[in-house]
Amino acid sequence: MSTALDEYLIRTEPFYQAAGPEIECYERAYAHRMPLMLKGPTGCGKTRFVEYMAWKLQRPLVTLACNEDMTASDLIGRYLLDADGTAWHDGPMTLAVRHGGICYLDEVVEARQDTTVVIHPLTDARRILPLDKKGEVVKAHPDFQLVVSYNPGYQSSSKDMKPSTRQRFASLEFDYPPEDKEVSIVAHEAGVSDVLARQLVTIAHCTRALKQKGLDEGVSTRMLIYAGILIRDGMSKAQSCEMTMIRPLTDDPDMALAIRNFVTAQFG
């Protein structure tokens, strides 16, 4: 394995509990280096899953959090001035392509569409990355794989993924874990009792029922872990939920009051 990607190796097993056949499905896709798209709500475990699979497959993981200011140069590289003049510096995606890592574009539709088109030649039989500014075409390393994630239905139509891009990927669908599994995850990650974890998960289920009925999203598994950590460290349950769930979810006073009432009813 190239030392260029040593810093991207995940050396400690990430905690992950499978909710279905996603581990086997990923392994089969990776066996063919198939481009993979992970769909699901924010905070449901997509990124943790990719980290776990990179660890399991012993492949470096290059993660890029996409945003609207991201340019193609941020992905593939640029010329920069150094002591010897102007020199080309590979971007993180180019490093993964050149040396055989898994490149993970998190929330890919947040990047500008004129930026994400650079991935097209990597997601078909060509498996190449043209570096136009350098006049080089990088052929993907045999171990390279491209993985993207996004939250369907959350973005405006102007930010949705184009069919010409979507159809280049195989896809895995994610959702929040089944109740008992989510309780186990929250208890483990936050270091709290199963009883407290179940109370938090119950609150989350109440808010998820309000999706598209006043809330864009319900409480995520990630938010439950944050709440559990603060409670474990001595913060009151009500204040922890206020800080990690209610205020991040909504600015509407009536909706905030409704969630507050859920919390009060759950904790007594």
Short mmCIF file of C-alpha atoms in Angstrom, two decimals, residues 34-261:
data_model
loop_
_atom_site.label_atom_id
_atom_site.label_comp_id
_atom_site.label_asym_id
_atom_site.label_seq_id
_atom_site.Cartn_x
_atom_site.Cartn_y
_atom_site.Cartn_z
CA MET A 34 -18.46 -0.34 -8.01
CA PRO A 35 -19.35 3.32 -7.31
CA LEU A 36 -21.76 3.40 -4.39
CA MET A 37 -24.37 5.92 -3.24
CA LEU A 38 -25.65 5.90 0.36
CA LYS A 39 -29.08 7.49 0.80
CA GLY A 40 -30.68 8.35 4.10
CA PRO A 41 -31.50 11.05 6.64
CA THR A 42 -28.88 13.13 8.41
CA GLY A 43 -27.28 11.49 11.42
CA CYS A 44 -28.48 7.94 10.74
CA GLY A 45 -25.00 6.37 10.49
CA LYS A 46 -23.96 6.62 6.83
CA THR A 47 -20.54 8.07 7.57
CA ARG A 48 -19.89 5.66 10.43
CA PHE A 49 -20.80 2.80 8.09
CA VAL A 50 -18.24 3.93 5.49
CA GLU A 51 -15.60 4.27 8.22
CA TYR A 52 -16.39 0.77 9.43
CA MET A 53 -16.18 -0.71 5.94
CA ALA A 54 -12.87 1.06 5.23
CA TRP A 55 -11.50 -0.42 8.45
CA LYS A 56 -12.89 -3.88 7.64
CA LEU A 57 -11.45 -3.83 4.12
CA GLN A 58 -8.20 -2.25 5.35
CA ARG A 59 -8.40 0.55 2.82
CA PRO A 60 -7.56 4.22 3.39
CA LEU A 61 -10.62 6.47 3.59
CA VAL A 62 -10.42 9.98 2.12
CA THR A 63 -13.51 11.89 3.29
CA LEU A 64 -14.67 15.20 1.84
CA ALA A 65 -17.57 17.14 3.38
CA CYS A 66 -19.17 18.78 0.35
CA ASN A 67 -20.42 22.37 0.38
CA GLU A 68 -21.48 25.00 -2.12
CA ASP A 69 -18.07 26.70 -2.00
CA MET A 70 -16.22 23.54 -3.00
CA THR A 71 -14.50 23.84 -6.36
CA ALA A 72 -13.15 21.19 -8.70
CA SER A 73 -9.65 22.26 -7.65
CA ASP A 74 -10.52 21.45 -4.04
CA LEU A 75 -11.18 17.90 -5.17
CA ILE A 76 -8.49 17.24 -7.74
CA GLY A 77 -5.67 19.67 -6.94
CA ARG A 78 -4.02 22.89 -8.09
CA TYR A 79 -0.72 24.58 -8.80
CA LEU A 80 0.74 26.29 -5.73
CA LEU A 81 3.79 28.43 -5.14
CA ASP A 82 6.58 26.94 -3.06
CA ALA A 83 10.28 27.58 -2.50
CA ASP A 84 11.15 26.16 -5.91
CA GLY A 85 8.46 28.01 -7.86
CA THR A 86 5.10 26.67 -8.98
CA ALA A 87 4.32 23.02 -8.33
CA TRP A 88 1.27 20.81 -8.73
CA HIS A 89 -0.34 19.47 -5.54
CA ASP A 90 -2.80 16.60 -5.79
CA GLY A 91 -6.17 17.19 -4.14
CA PRO A 92 -7.64 14.58 -1.80
CA MET A 93 -9.69 12.88 -4.51
CA THR A 94 -6.68 12.61 -6.79
CA LEU A 95 -4.66 11.07 -3.94
CA ALA A 96 -7.34 8.41 -3.49
CA VAL A 97 -7.57 7.75 -7.24
CA ARG A 98 -3.81 7.60 -7.71
CA HIS A 99 -2.96 5.47 -4.68
CA GLY A 100 -6.01 3.26 -4.17
CA GLY A 101 -8.16 4.66 -1.38
CA ILE A 102 -11.89 4.88 -0.85
CA CYS A 103 -12.99 8.44 -1.61
CA TYR A 104 -16.15 9.41 0.30
CA LEU A 105 -18.05 12.55 -0.75
CA ASP A 106 -20.38 13.31 2.14
CA GLU A 107 -23.65 15.09 1.17
CA VAL A 108 -22.47 15.27 -2.42
CA VAL A 109 -25.39 17.40 -3.66
CA GLU A 110 -24.24 20.27 -1.45
CA ALA A 111 -21.35 20.76 -3.89
CA ARG A 112 -21.93 22.77 -7.04
CA GLN A 113 -22.99 20.68 -10.01
CA ASP A 114 -20.17 22.05 -12.14
CA THR A 115 -17.83 20.61 -9.50
CA THR A 116 -19.34 17.16 -9.15
CA VAL A 117 -19.23 16.46 -12.91
CA VAL A 118 -15.52 15.74 -12.44
CA ILE A 119 -16.53 12.40 -10.91
CA HIS A 120 -18.28 11.16 -14.06
CA PRO A 121 -15.20 9.62 -15.74
CA LEU A 122 -14.48 7.76 -12.49
CA THR A 123 -17.90 6.14 -12.37
CA ASP A 124 -17.96 4.26 -15.65
CA ALA A 125 -15.71 1.76 -17.40
CA ARG A 126 -13.03 4.39 -18.01
CA ARG A 127 -12.15 4.88 -14.31
CA ILE A 128 -10.03 7.90 -15.10
CA LEU A 129 -9.60 11.37 -13.61
CA PRO A 130 -8.54 14.05 -16.14
CA LEU A 131 -6.36 16.78 -14.63
CA ASP A 132 -6.93 19.39 -17.32
CA LYS A 133 -4.78 22.08 -15.73
CA LYS A 134 -1.86 19.67 -15.52
CA GLY A 135 -2.44 17.96 -18.85
CA GLU A 136 -2.55 14.53 -17.18
CA VAL A 137 -5.08 11.72 -17.11
CA VAL A 138 -4.88 9.64 -13.94
CA LYS A 139 -6.00 6.03 -14.32
CA ALA A 140 -7.66 4.85 -11.12
CA HIS A 141 -5.67 2.48 -8.95
CA PRO A 142 -7.21 -1.03 -8.90
CA ASP A 143 -8.25 -0.54 -5.25
CA PHE A 144 -9.92 2.85 -5.73
CA GLN A 145 -13.63 3.17 -5.02
CA LEU A 146 -15.90 6.23 -5.02
CA VAL A 147 -18.68 6.47 -2.40
CA VAL A 148 -21.13 9.36 -2.06
CA SER A 149 -23.94 10.10 0.36
CA TYR A 150 -26.94 12.37 0.35
CA ASN A 151 -30.26 12.94 2.04
CA PRO A 152 -33.01 12.60 -0.62
CA GLY A 153 -35.94 14.96 -0.29
CA TYR A 154 -34.13 17.33 2.05
CA GLN A 155 -32.53 19.59 -0.57
CA SER A 156 -34.33 21.91 -2.95
CA SER A 157 -34.91 20.60 -6.46
CA SER A 158 -32.05 22.80 -7.68
CA LYS A 159 -29.69 20.78 -5.49
CA ASP A 160 -31.05 17.31 -6.16
CA MET A 161 -28.76 14.83 -7.87
CA LYS A 162 -29.08 14.75 -11.64
CA PRO A 163 -30.25 11.46 -13.21
CA SER A 164 -27.07 11.44 -15.30
CA THR A 165 -25.11 11.27 -12.06
CA ARG A 166 -27.44 9.04 -10.01
CA GLN A 167 -27.46 6.31 -12.63
CA ARG A 168 -23.70 5.89 -12.35
CA PHE A 169 -23.99 4.45 -8.84
CA ALA A 170 -25.29 1.38 -7.11
CA SER A 171 -27.18 2.45 -4.00
CA LEU A 172 -27.81 1.45 -0.39
CA GLU A 173 -30.75 2.89 1.53
CA PHE A 174 -30.28 3.87 5.17
CA ASP A 175 -32.71 4.90 7.86
CA TYR A 176 -32.61 5.25 11.61
CA PRO A 177 -31.97 1.88 13.27
CA PRO A 178 -34.79 -0.28 14.68
CA GLU A 179 -35.70 0.83 18.20
CA ASP A 180 -33.83 -1.84 20.17
CA LYS A 181 -30.72 -1.45 18.04
CA GLU A 182 -30.84 2.34 18.35
CA VAL A 183 -31.11 2.00 22.14
CA SER A 184 -28.00 -0.19 22.11
CA ILE A 185 -26.09 2.27 19.91
CA VAL A 186 -26.98 5.30 22.04
CA ALA A 187 -26.14 3.46 25.27
CA HIS A 188 -22.75 2.38 23.90
CA GLU A 189 -21.73 5.63 22.21
CA ALA A 190 -22.92 7.96 24.98
CA GLY A 191 -21.94 5.69 27.86
CA VAL A 192 -25.39 5.74 29.47
CA SER A 193 -27.81 3.11 30.74
CA ASP A 194 -30.21 1.28 28.45
CA VAL A 195 -33.08 2.84 30.41
CA LEU A 196 -31.94 6.40 29.64
CA ALA A 197 -31.09 5.48 26.05
CA ARG A 198 -34.59 4.11 25.54
CA GLN A 199 -36.14 7.29 26.93
CA LEU A 200 -34.12 9.35 24.47
CA VAL A 201 -35.02 7.07 21.56
CA THR A 202 -38.71 7.40 22.47
CA ILE A 203 -38.41 11.18 22.24
CA ALA A 204 -36.72 10.82 18.86
CA HIS A 205 -39.57 8.67 17.54
CA CYS A 206 -42.07 11.36 18.56
CA THR A 207 -40.17 14.02 16.61
CA ARG A 208 -39.69 11.81 13.56
CA ALA A 209 -43.45 11.46 13.34
CA LEU A 210 -43.52 15.24 12.78
CA LYS A 211 -41.34 15.14 9.67
CA GLN A 212 -43.06 17.19 6.96
CA LYS A 213 -45.62 18.21 9.60
CA GLY A 214 -43.67 21.14 10.94
CA LEU A 215 -40.17 19.65 11.01
CA ASP A 216 -37.81 19.04 8.09
CA GLU A 217 -36.14 16.23 10.03
CA GLY A 218 -36.70 14.47 13.33
CA VAL A 219 -34.09 13.89 16.02
CA SER A 220 -31.19 11.87 14.61
CA THR A 221 -29.25 9.09 16.29
CA ARG A 222 -26.30 11.49 16.44
CA MET A 223 -28.35 14.03 18.41
CA LEU A 224 -29.41 11.32 20.87
CA ILE A 225 -25.77 10.48 21.49
CA TYR A 226 -25.00 14.16 22.12
CA ALA A 227 -27.88 14.35 24.61
CA GLY A 228 -26.75 11.20 26.37
CA ILE A 229 -23.17 12.46 26.71
CA LEU A 230 -24.29 15.71 28.34
CA ILE A 231 -26.63 13.89 30.74
CA ARG A 232 -23.86 11.44 31.63
CA ASP A 233 -21.63 14.38 32.45
CA GLY A 234 -24.14 15.88 34.86
CA MET A 235 -26.38 18.16 32.82
CA SER A 236 -30.09 17.88 33.58
CA LYS A 237 -32.13 15.80 31.15
CA ALA A 238 -34.36 18.75 30.26
CA GLN A 239 -31.44 21.12 29.58
CA SER A 240 -29.54 18.49 27.61
CA CYS A 241 -32.52 17.81 25.35
CA GLU A 242 -33.11 21.54 24.97
CA MET A 243 -29.52 22.05 23.83
CA THR A 244 -29.06 19.01 21.59
CA MET A 245 -32.55 18.41 20.20
CA ILE A 246 -35.06 21.23 20.53
CA ARG A 247 -32.97 24.26 19.59
CA PRO A 248 -31.15 22.59 16.67
CA LEU A 249 -34.42 21.22 15.24
CA THR A 250 -36.65 24.27 15.10
CA ASP A 251 -36.98 28.03 15.59
CA ASP A 252 -40.77 27.82 15.73
CA PRO A 253 -41.89 28.49 19.33
CA ASP A 254 -45.00 26.31 19.07
CA MET A 255 -43.06 23.36 17.67
CA ALA A 256 -40.35 23.83 20.27
CA LEU A 257 -43.00 23.78 23.01
CA ALA A 258 -44.49 20.57 21.60
CA ILE A 259 -41.11 18.83 21.66
CA ARG A 260 -40.45 20.21 25.14
CA ASN A 261 -43.70 18.59 26.25
#
